[in-house]
Amino acid sequence: MGRNNERNIKKHNDKLHKEQDKAKAKKVSREEKLKEIIKKFNDTNSSGIKNS
């Protein structure tokens, strides 16, 4: 029984792609949150509140 049979390769690739998708989703989510925070920050600063 070989280690590199089709079933094992498919299992490995599926697992790998699932992990890559998770990482990509996490990155996108982080970017969206950052945009939201920046938008809130800019709205607060442009409304006349100044940090001195």
PDB file of C-alpha atoms in Angstrom:
ATOM      1  CA  MET A   1       0.000   0.000   0.000  1.00  0.00           C
ATOM      2  CA  GLY A   2       1.607   3.198  -1.148  1.00  0.00           C
ATOM      3  CA  ARG A   3       1.406   6.484   0.666  1.00  0.00           C
ATOM      4  CA  ASN A   4       0.857   8.511  -2.475  1.00  0.00           C
ATOM      5  CA  ASN A   5      -2.322   6.923  -3.709  1.00  0.00           C
ATOM      6  CA  GLU A   6      -5.066   9.074  -5.256  1.00  0.00           C
ATOM      7  CA  ARG A   7      -7.289   9.050  -2.184  1.00  0.00           C
ATOM      8  CA  ASN A   8      -4.543  10.253   0.152  1.00  0.00           C
ATOM      9  CA  ILE A   9      -3.442  12.945  -2.294  1.00  0.00           C
ATOM     10  CA  LYS A  10      -7.030  14.190  -2.610  1.00  0.00           C
ATOM     11  CA  LYS A  11      -7.471  14.226   1.194  1.00  0.00           C
ATOM     12  CA  HIS A  12      -4.253  16.180   1.615  1.00  0.00           C
ATOM     13  CA  ASN A  13      -5.130  18.701  -1.108  1.00  0.00           C
ATOM     14  CA  ASP A  14      -8.634  19.206   0.284  1.00  0.00           C
ATOM     15  CA  LYS A  15      -7.233  19.833   3.744  1.00  0.00           C
ATOM     16  CA  LEU A  16      -4.591  22.191   2.369  1.00  0.00           C
ATOM     17  CA  HIS A  17      -7.115  24.182   0.335  1.00  0.00           C
ATOM     18  CA  LYS A  18      -9.456  24.406   3.299  1.00  0.00           C
ATOM     19  CA  GLU A  19      -6.668  25.903   5.430  1.00  0.00           C
ATOM     20  CA  GLN A  20      -5.723  28.331   2.650  1.00  0.00           C
ATOM     21  CA  ASP A  21      -9.358  29.428   2.337  1.00  0.00           C
ATOM     22  CA  LYS A  22      -9.554  29.995   6.090  1.00  0.00           C
ATOM     23  CA  ALA A  23      -6.409  32.141   6.024  1.00  0.00           C
ATOM     24  CA  LYS A  24      -7.705  34.135   3.067  1.00  0.00           C
ATOM     25  CA  ALA A  25     -11.076  34.707   4.757  1.00  0.00           C
ATOM     26  CA  LYS A  26      -9.345  35.829   7.940  1.00  0.00           C
ATOM     27  CA  LYS A  27      -7.216  38.307   5.983  1.00  0.00           C
ATOM     28  CA  VAL A  28     -10.245  39.737   4.153  1.00  0.00           C
ATOM     29  CA  SER A  29     -12.168  40.034   7.421  1.00  0.00           C
ATOM     30  CA  ARG A  30      -9.245  41.829   9.071  1.00  0.00           C
ATOM     31  CA  GLU A  31      -9.000  44.282   6.154  1.00  0.00           C
ATOM     32  CA  GLU A  32     -12.730  45.045   6.335  1.00  0.00           C
ATOM     33  CA  LYS A  33     -12.546  45.680  10.081  1.00  0.00           C
ATOM     34  CA  LEU A  34      -9.557  47.948   9.582  1.00  0.00           C
ATOM     35  CA  LYS A  35     -11.405  49.942   6.895  1.00  0.00           C
ATOM     36  CA  GLU A  36     -14.358  50.328   9.256  1.00  0.00           C
ATOM     37  CA  ILE A  37     -12.128  51.525  12.094  1.00  0.00           C
ATOM     38  CA  ILE A  38     -10.345  53.995   9.808  1.00  0.00           C
ATOM     39  CA  LYS A  39     -13.680  55.298   8.530  1.00  0.00           C
ATOM     40  CA  LYS A  40     -14.957  55.822  12.093  1.00  0.00           C
ATOM     41  CA  PHE A  41     -11.705  57.523  13.052  1.00  0.00           C
ATOM     42  CA  ASN A  42     -11.835  59.856  10.045  1.00  0.00           C
ATOM     43  CA  ASP A  43     -15.511  60.674  10.654  1.00  0.00           C
ATOM     44  CA  THR A  44     -14.787  61.554  14.275  1.00  0.00           C
ATOM     45  CA  ASN A  45     -11.808  63.723  13.416  1.00  0.00           C
ATOM     46  CA  SER A  46     -13.518  65.538  10.560  1.00  0.00           C
ATOM     47  CA  SER A  47     -16.526  66.428  12.720  1.00  0.00           C
ATOM     48  CA  GLY A  48     -14.541  69.028  14.616  1.00  0.00           C
ATOM     49  CA  ILE A  49     -12.955  67.004  17.394  1.00  0.00           C
ATOM     50  CA  LYS A  50      -9.249  67.678  17.447  1.00  0.00           C
ATOM     51  CA  ASN A  51      -6.598  65.965  19.488  1.00  0.00           C
ATOM     52  CA  SER A  52      -4.281  68.538  21.017  1.00  0.00           C
TER      53      SER A  52
END
